mmCIF file of C-alpha atoms in Angstrom:
data_model
loop_
_atom_site.group_PDB
_atom_site.id
_atom_site.type_symbol
_atom_site.label_atom_id
_atom_site.label_comp_id
_atom_site.label_asym_id
_atom_site.label_seq_id
_atom_site.Cartn_x
_atom_site.Cartn_y
_atom_site.Cartn_z
ATOM 1 C CA MET A 514 21.860 1.050 13.637
ATOM 2 C CA TYR A 515 19.365 1.160 16.131
ATOM 3 C CA ASP A 516 18.663 -1.866 18.856
ATOM 4 C CA ILE A 517 14.827 -2.307 17.413
ATOM 5 C CA LEU A 518 12.894 -1.130 14.249
ATOM 6 C CA ILE A 519 9.587 -1.100 14.754
ATOM 7 C CA VAL A 520 7.293 -1.098 11.539
ATOM 8 C CA GLY A 521 3.828 0.140 11.803
ATOM 9 C CA GLY A 522 2.602 3.371 13.464
ATOM 10 C CA GLY A 523 -0.521 2.178 15.380
ATOM 11 C CA PRO A 524 -1.159 0.944 18.814
ATOM 12 C CA ALA A 525 0.901 -1.692 18.325
ATOM 13 C CA GLY A 526 3.929 0.022 16.765
ATOM 14 C CA VAL A 527 3.508 3.117 19.424
ATOM 15 C CA SER A 528 3.365 0.825 22.469
ATOM 16 C CA ALA A 529 6.568 -1.102 21.211
ATOM 17 C CA ALA A 530 8.431 2.037 20.624
ATOM 18 C CA LEU A 531 7.097 3.619 24.238
ATOM 19 C CA THR A 532 8.437 0.224 26.232
ATOM 20 C CA ALA A 533 11.841 -0.124 23.991
ATOM 21 C CA ARG A 534 12.699 3.620 25.316
ATOM 22 C CA SER A 535 11.712 2.684 29.034
ATOM 23 C CA ARG A 536 13.952 -0.455 28.621
ATOM 24 C CA GLY A 537 16.572 1.817 27.239
ATOM 25 C CA ARG A 538 16.870 0.851 23.877
ATOM 26 C CA THR A 539 17.338 2.980 20.520
ATOM 27 C CA ALA A 540 13.971 2.206 18.472
ATOM 28 C CA LEU A 541 13.677 3.562 15.362
ATOM 29 C CA LEU A 542 9.643 3.564 13.911
ATOM 30 C CA LEU A 543 8.830 3.360 10.407
ATOM 31 C CA ALA A 544 5.387 4.080 9.553
ATOM 32 C CA ASN A 545 2.348 5.618 6.973
ATOM 33 C CA PRO A 546 1.155 8.952 8.036
ATOM 34 C CA PRO A 547 -1.433 8.640 10.895
ATOM 35 C CA HIS A 548 -4.318 9.389 8.358
ATOM 36 C CA THR A 549 -3.848 6.464 6.555
ATOM 37 C CA SER A 550 -4.453 4.110 9.191
ATOM 38 C CA PRO A 551 -7.828 2.182 9.459
ATOM 39 C CA LEU A 552 -7.557 3.256 13.274
ATOM 40 C CA ALA A 553 -8.244 6.914 11.681
ATOM 41 C CA ARG A 554 -11.248 6.399 9.904
ATOM 42 C CA ALA A 555 -12.974 4.986 13.306
ATOM 43 C CA ALA A 556 -15.378 7.922 14.330
ATOM 44 C CA LEU A 557 -15.756 7.088 18.186
ATOM 45 C CA VAL A 558 -13.512 4.914 20.265
ATOM 46 C CA THR A 559 -15.049 4.443 23.735
ATOM 47 C CA ASN A 560 -13.246 1.234 25.250
ATOM 48 C CA TYR A 561 -9.257 2.097 25.506
ATOM 49 C CA PRO A 562 -9.069 2.416 29.298
ATOM 50 C CA GLY A 563 -8.316 5.738 30.825
ATOM 51 C CA MET A 564 -8.976 7.637 27.594
ATOM 52 C CA ASP A 565 -12.210 9.559 27.007
ATOM 53 C CA ALA A 566 -14.368 8.890 23.703
ATOM 54 C CA VAL A 567 -12.225 10.492 21.160
ATOM 55 C CA SER A 568 -12.078 9.577 17.182
ATOM 56 C CA GLY A 569 -9.659 7.335 15.930
ATOM 57 C CA LEU A 570 -7.061 9.843 14.371
ATOM 58 C CA GLN A 571 -7.779 11.965 17.700
ATOM 59 C CA MET A 572 -6.353 8.916 19.115
ATOM 60 C CA LEU A 573 -3.463 8.077 17.043
ATOM 61 C CA GLU A 574 -2.413 11.823 17.134
ATOM 62 C CA ALA A 575 -2.124 11.819 20.855
ATOM 63 C CA MET A 576 0.013 8.696 21.106
ATOM 64 C CA HIS A 577 2.511 9.948 18.370
ATOM 65 C CA ARG A 578 2.464 13.199 20.417
ATOM 66 C CA GLN A 579 3.842 10.613 23.067
ATOM 67 C CA LEU A 580 6.341 9.637 20.675
ATOM 68 C CA ARG A 581 7.918 13.252 20.139
ATOM 69 C CA ALA A 582 7.816 14.280 23.723
ATOM 70 C CA GLN A 583 10.141 11.291 24.513
ATOM 71 C CA GLU A 584 12.222 12.072 21.539
ATOM 72 C CA ILE A 585 11.643 8.795 19.756
ATOM 73 C CA PRO A 586 12.893 8.689 15.859
ATOM 74 C CA VAL A 587 9.530 8.194 13.269
ATOM 75 C CA VAL A 588 10.217 8.120 9.417
ATOM 76 C CA GLU A 589 6.911 8.461 7.430
ATOM 77 C CA GLY A 590 6.968 6.273 4.216
ATOM 78 C CA LYS A 591 5.817 3.099 3.499
ATOM 79 C CA VAL A 592 8.185 0.097 4.372
ATOM 80 C CA VAL A 593 8.809 -1.648 1.065
ATOM 81 C CA GLN A 594 10.989 -4.478 2.189
ATOM 82 C CA ALA A 595 12.711 -6.219 5.261
ATOM 83 C CA MET A 596 15.059 -8.513 5.161
ATOM 84 C CA ALA A 597 17.556 -10.547 7.597
ATOM 85 C CA ALA A 598 21.298 -9.868 7.149
ATOM 86 C CA GLY A 599 23.169 -11.596 9.177
ATOM 87 C CA ASP A 600 23.295 -10.627 12.586
ATOM 88 C CA ARG A 601 21.057 -7.451 11.731
ATOM 89 C CA PHE A 602 17.498 -6.855 10.154
ATOM 90 C CA VAL A 603 17.298 -3.872 7.241
ATOM 91 C CA CYS A 604 14.128 -2.264 6.234
ATOM 92 C CA ALA A 605 13.872 -0.458 3.051
ATOM 93 C CA ALA A 606 11.706 2.916 2.876
ATOM 94 C CA GLY A 607 11.382 4.865 0.017
ATOM 95 C CA SER A 608 14.927 5.382 -1.317
ATOM 96 C CA GLU A 609 16.509 4.973 2.111
ATOM 97 C CA VAL A 610 17.313 1.969 4.277
ATOM 98 C CA TYR A 611 17.570 1.212 8.097
ATOM 99 C CA GLU A 612 19.693 -1.439 10.217
ATOM 100 C CA GLY A 613 18.420 -2.775 13.490
ATOM 101 C CA ARG A 614 19.197 -5.617 15.862
ATOM 102 C CA SER A 615 16.056 -6.470 15.924
ATOM 103 C CA LEU A 616 12.801 -6.007 14.150
ATOM 104 C CA ILE A 617 9.130 -5.572 15.399
ATOM 105 C CA LEU A 618 6.659 -5.585 12.903
ATOM 106 C CA ALA A 619 2.982 -4.107 13.777
ATOM 107 C CA VAL A 620 1.600 -3.905 10.087
ATOM 108 C CA GLY A 621 -2.070 -4.167 10.985
ATOM 109 C CA THR A 622 -3.768 -6.541 8.389
ATOM 110 C CA ALA A 623 -3.267 -5.989 4.418
ATOM 111 C CA PRO A 624 -4.818 -8.147 1.878
ATOM 112 C CA ARG A 625 -2.955 -10.890 -0.196
ATOM 113 C CA SER A 626 -2.295 -11.273 -3.856
ATOM 114 C CA THR A 627 -5.120 -9.420 -5.321
ATOM 115 C CA ILE A 628 -3.773 -9.597 -9.166
ATOM 116 C CA GLY A 629 -2.681 -12.434 -11.466
ATOM 117 C CA GLY A 630 1.056 -12.889 -11.994
ATOM 118 C CA GLU A 631 1.836 -10.420 -8.784
ATOM 119 C CA ALA A 632 4.336 -13.666 -7.117
ATOM 120 C CA ASP A 633 5.757 -14.334 -10.497
ATOM 121 C CA TYR A 634 6.577 -10.638 -11.743
ATOM 122 C CA LEU A 635 7.532 -8.903 -8.179
ATOM 123 C CA GLY A 636 11.141 -7.197 -9.467
ATOM 124 C CA ARG A 637 10.548 -7.896 -12.878
ATOM 125 C CA GLY A 638 8.512 -5.245 -14.555
ATOM 126 C CA LEU A 639 6.159 -5.027 -10.679
ATOM 127 C CA SER A 640 7.190 -2.930 -8.164
ATOM 128 C CA TYR A 641 5.507 -1.991 -4.995
ATOM 129 C CA CYS A 642 7.345 1.763 -4.751
ATOM 130 C CA ALA A 643 7.260 4.183 -6.933
ATOM 131 C CA THR A 644 10.127 6.443 -5.032
ATOM 132 C CA CYS A 645 12.589 3.136 -5.472
ATOM 133 C CA ASP A 646 12.166 2.088 -8.269
ATOM 134 C CA GLY A 647 10.479 5.177 -10.850
ATOM 135 C CA MET A 648 13.815 6.167 -12.126
ATOM 136 C CA LEU A 649 13.913 2.495 -14.021
ATOM 137 C CA TYR A 650 11.025 3.554 -16.455
ATOM 138 C CA ARG A 651 11.633 6.792 -16.863
ATOM 139 C CA GLY A 652 10.579 7.612 -20.290
ATOM 140 C CA ARG A 653 8.522 4.709 -20.616
ATOM 141 C CA THR A 654 5.015 3.724 -20.254
ATOM 142 C CA VAL A 655 3.801 2.274 -16.568
ATOM 143 C CA ALA A 656 0.678 1.375 -14.846
ATOM 144 C CA VAL A 657 -0.258 2.496 -11.781
ATOM 145 C CA LEU A 658 -2.510 0.369 -9.807
ATOM 146 C CA GLY A 659 -4.165 2.835 -7.150
ATOM 147 C CA PHE A 660 -4.868 1.242 -4.449
ATOM 148 C CA GLY A 661 -3.388 3.372 -1.098
ATOM 149 C CA ALA A 662 -3.721 7.060 -0.014
ATOM 150 C CA GLU A 663 -0.330 7.899 -0.957
ATOM 151 C CA ALA A 664 -0.869 6.303 -4.772
ATOM 152 C CA PRO A 665 -1.988 9.562 -6.440
ATOM 153 C CA ALA A 666 1.207 11.441 -5.110
ATOM 154 C CA GLU A 667 3.334 8.676 -6.228
ATOM 155 C CA ALA A 668 1.568 8.477 -9.770
ATOM 156 C CA ALA A 669 2.320 12.263 -9.809
ATOM 157 C CA PHE A 670 6.190 11.759 -8.760
ATOM 158 C CA LEU A 671 6.207 8.865 -11.784
ATOM 159 C CA ALA A 672 4.913 11.973 -14.150
ATOM 160 C CA SER A 673 7.140 14.366 -13.058
ATOM 161 C CA ILE A 674 10.154 12.008 -14.075
ATOM 162 C CA GLY A 675 8.918 11.326 -17.428
ATOM 163 C CA CYS A 676 6.999 8.127 -17.070
ATOM 164 C CA ARG A 677 3.924 8.114 -19.069
ATOM 165 C CA VAL A 678 1.551 6.884 -16.385
ATOM 166 C CA LEU A 679 -1.908 4.758 -16.979
ATOM 167 C CA TYR A 680 -3.475 5.075 -13.733
ATOM 168 C CA PHE A 681 -5.901 2.594 -12.605
ATOM 169 C CA GLY A 682 -7.864 2.176 -9.165
ATOM 170 C CA LYS A 683 -11.382 0.030 -8.388
ATOM 171 C CA SER A 684 -13.557 3.008 -7.096
ATOM 172 C CA ALA A 685 -16.209 4.730 -8.779
ATOM 173 C CA ALA A 686 -14.798 7.690 -8.083
ATOM 174 C CA ALA A 687 -11.363 8.879 -9.357
ATOM 175 C CA PRO A 688 -9.075 10.713 -6.963
ATOM 176 C CA ALA A 689 -7.309 13.846 -7.585
ATOM 177 C CA LEU A 690 -4.653 13.252 -10.139
ATOM 178 C CA PRO A 691 -2.328 15.496 -11.946
ATOM 179 C CA ALA A 692 -4.086 17.591 -14.913
ATOM 180 C CA GLY A 693 -3.598 14.945 -17.913
ATOM 181 C CA MET A 694 -3.452 12.280 -16.344
ATOM 182 C CA GLU A 695 -7.009 10.097 -16.904
ATOM 183 C CA TYR A 696 -8.295 7.543 -14.405
ATOM 184 C CA ARG A 697 -9.250 4.209 -15.749
ATOM 185 C CA ARG A 698 -11.814 2.143 -13.648
ATOM 186 C CA ALA A 699 -11.728 -1.698 -12.916
ATOM 187 C CA VAL A 700 -12.377 -4.734 -10.755
ATOM 188 C CA GLN A 701 -10.132 -7.521 -11.937
ATOM 189 C CA TYR A 702 -6.540 -7.291 -12.727
ATOM 190 C CA SER A 703 -3.849 -9.440 -13.813
ATOM 191 C CA LEU A 704 -0.349 -9.333 -15.213
ATOM 192 C CA GLN A 705 0.704 -10.324 -18.630
ATOM 193 C CA GLY A 706 4.356 -10.864 -19.691
ATOM 194 C CA ASP A 707 6.987 -13.133 -21.776
ATOM 195 C CA GLY A 708 8.021 -15.345 -18.446
ATOM 196 C CA SER A 709 11.040 -12.787 -17.621
ATOM 197 C CA ARG A 710 9.439 -9.458 -17.447
ATOM 198 C CA VAL A 711 6.017 -7.675 -17.350
ATOM 199 C CA THR A 712 4.599 -6.632 -21.052
ATOM 200 C CA GLY A 713 1.223 -5.654 -20.242
ATOM 201 C CA LEU A 714 -1.643 -5.452 -17.890
ATOM 202 C CA LEU A 715 -5.119 -7.161 -17.934
ATOM 203 C CA ALA A 716 -8.093 -4.972 -16.556
ATOM 204 C CA ASP A 717 -11.312 -5.991 -16.318
ATOM 205 C CA GLY A 718 -10.422 -8.031 -19.585
ATOM 206 C CA PHE A 719 -8.664 -5.441 -21.669
ATOM 207 C CA LEU A 720 -5.182 -5.473 -22.146
ATOM 208 C CA TYR A 721 -2.811 -2.411 -22.041
ATOM 209 C CA PRO A 722 0.700 -2.672 -23.140
ATOM 210 C CA VAL A 723 3.158 -1.052 -20.481
ATOM 211 C CA ASP A 724 6.788 -1.403 -19.207
ATOM 212 C CA GLY A 725 5.980 -1.157 -16.008
ATOM 213 C CA VAL A 726 3.460 -1.826 -13.297
ATOM 214 C CA PHE A 727 3.098 -0.150 -9.426
ATOM 215 C CA LEU A 728 1.063 -2.053 -7.190
ATOM 216 C CA LEU A 729 0.146 0.823 -4.486
ATOM 217 C CA ARG A 730 -1.341 -0.251 -1.528
ATOM 218 C CA ASP A 731 -1.260 1.312 1.676
ATOM 219 C CA ASN A 732 0.358 -1.922 3.555
ATOM 220 C CA LEU A 733 1.951 -5.053 2.210
ATOM 221 C CA ALA A 734 1.151 -8.834 3.063
ATOM 222 C CA ALA A 735 3.633 -9.435 6.293
ATOM 223 C CA ASP A 736 4.956 -13.016 4.087
ATOM 224 C CA SER A 737 5.408 -10.260 1.026
ATOM 225 C CA LEU A 738 7.520 -7.697 3.273
ATOM 226 C CA LEU A 739 9.376 -10.320 4.874
ATOM 227 C CA PRO A 740 9.664 -13.464 2.981
ATOM 228 C CA GLY A 741 10.136 -16.868 4.803
ATOM 229 C CA LEU A 742 8.125 -15.656 7.704
ATOM 230 C CA ALA A 743 5.867 -18.577 8.759
ATOM 231 C CA MET A 744 2.032 -17.390 8.591
ATOM 232 C CA ASP A 745 -1.155 -18.447 10.139
ATOM 233 C CA GLY A 746 -3.848 -17.981 7.321
ATOM 234 C CA GLY A 747 -3.293 -14.210 6.369
ATOM 235 C CA HIS A 748 -1.354 -13.502 10.189
ATOM 236 C CA ILE A 749 2.121 -13.742 11.471
ATOM 237 C CA ARG A 750 2.213 -16.805 13.431
ATOM 238 C CA VAL A 751 3.619 -15.984 16.991
ATOM 239 C CA ASP A 752 4.306 -17.843 20.445
ATOM 240 C CA ARG A 753 3.008 -15.746 23.672
ATOM 241 C CA ASP A 754 6.236 -13.856 23.502
ATOM 242 C CA MET A 755 5.067 -12.352 20.299
ATOM 243 C CA ALA A 756 7.889 -14.134 18.661
ATOM 244 C CA ALA A 757 7.854 -14.603 14.923
ATOM 245 C CA SER A 758 9.244 -17.809 12.989
ATOM 246 C CA ILE A 759 12.469 -16.184 12.336
ATOM 247 C CA PRO A 760 14.786 -15.460 15.142
ATOM 248 C CA GLY A 761 14.970 -11.508 16.188
ATOM 249 C CA VAL A 762 11.591 -10.981 14.421
ATOM 250 C CA PHE A 763 8.447 -10.057 16.645
ATOM 251 C CA ALA A 764 5.061 -9.189 15.634
ATOM 252 C CA ALA A 765 2.408 -7.643 17.349
ATOM 253 C CA GLY A 766 -1.594 -5.850 16.603
ATOM 254 C CA ASP A 767 -3.990 -6.691 14.133
ATOM 255 C CA CYS A 768 -1.447 -8.293 11.933
ATOM 256 C CA VAL A 769 -1.341 -11.714 14.412
ATOM 257 C CA GLY A 770 -4.711 -12.318 14.433
ATOM 258 C CA ARG A 771 -7.986 -11.002 15.655
ATOM 259 C CA PRO A 772 -9.739 -9.326 17.815
ATOM 260 C CA TYR A 773 -8.730 -6.120 15.858
ATOM 261 C CA GLN A 774 -8.651 -3.973 19.018
ATOM 262 C CA VAL A 775 -7.259 -1.174 20.142
ATOM 263 C CA ALA A 776 -6.422 -2.593 23.739
ATOM 264 C CA LYS A 777 -5.374 -5.897 22.214
ATOM 265 C CA ALA A 778 -2.543 -4.082 20.136
ATOM 266 C CA ALA A 779 -1.613 -2.167 22.830
ATOM 267 C CA GLY A 780 -0.341 -4.781 25.009
ATOM 268 C CA GLU A 781 0.887 -7.104 22.476
ATOM 269 C CA GLY A 782 3.333 -4.283 21.400
ATOM 270 C CA ASN A 783 4.287 -3.819 24.993
ATOM 271 C CA ILE A 784 5.094 -7.736 25.120
ATOM 272 C CA ALA A 785 7.073 -7.401 21.645
ATOM 273 C CA ALA A 786 9.475 -4.793 22.910
ATOM 274 C CA LEU A 787 9.874 -6.045 26.163
ATOM 275 C CA SER A 788 10.774 -9.840 24.354
ATOM 276 C CA ALA A 789 13.007 -8.415 21.892
ATOM 277 C CA ASP A 790 14.865 -6.434 24.798
ATOM 278 C CA ARG A 791 15.479 -10.041 26.498
ATOM 279 C CA TRP A 792 16.735 -11.143 22.888
ATOM 280 C CA LEU A 793 19.010 -8.991 22.399
ATOM 281 C CA THR A 794 20.460 -9.315 26.242
ATOM 282 C CA ALA A 795 20.573 -12.977 25.545
#
């Protein structure tokens, strides 16, 4: 049990973790690998105070060195679900579950639903996590929609446990896939089902009968991650203290709105952690 669970390893999440430690709070950072962050793709960042011009990846690596130097625990993995459970919050990442007394979301921006039937069939043949749900489909045919950097590795895991994997993506260039796994490119996707379970995937008008679909993005939309969260468009609604609509939940960084800048994200992460500290003391 941690005082604060922090979801997201970019500038907002790192800033929140460092501030939480400075306030004497136990914090756990749950995040995708740094190289999957949009910031990692920035060739040069020149406007962060006190830091010479560096690439986005170099900046992230420096931030994560700070976390290690202060012995702040970090778990690399995609958080696929968060929920309030009485006086605590629970986050599921891969096959593990973590608990905290408060929650800071620093999840960046993520696309909202991009495939038909996503909301209808989530948990009924549609999954966001191969590690979590793969064993349910052992020996069966599944479709992987590879919209994230870790999707090829998750598809390989599914194949290794005996699933027949149909791999789909939107890019013209195929990713590196296990031997024998074919890449199928399509732009438009929708789920087909009988009302209770997924029975197929419609990809650019062609129907593929499948037993399950794994929609693998780098990040989930915040209101898909934590149901009941109030949103403004595609951003989490927060007040000046970075408090979200659910008591004990705070948010910072790109997920709360523009501008999408490192300095803004770091400042909001600091505020969110200070606010979480006050909320825990109240």
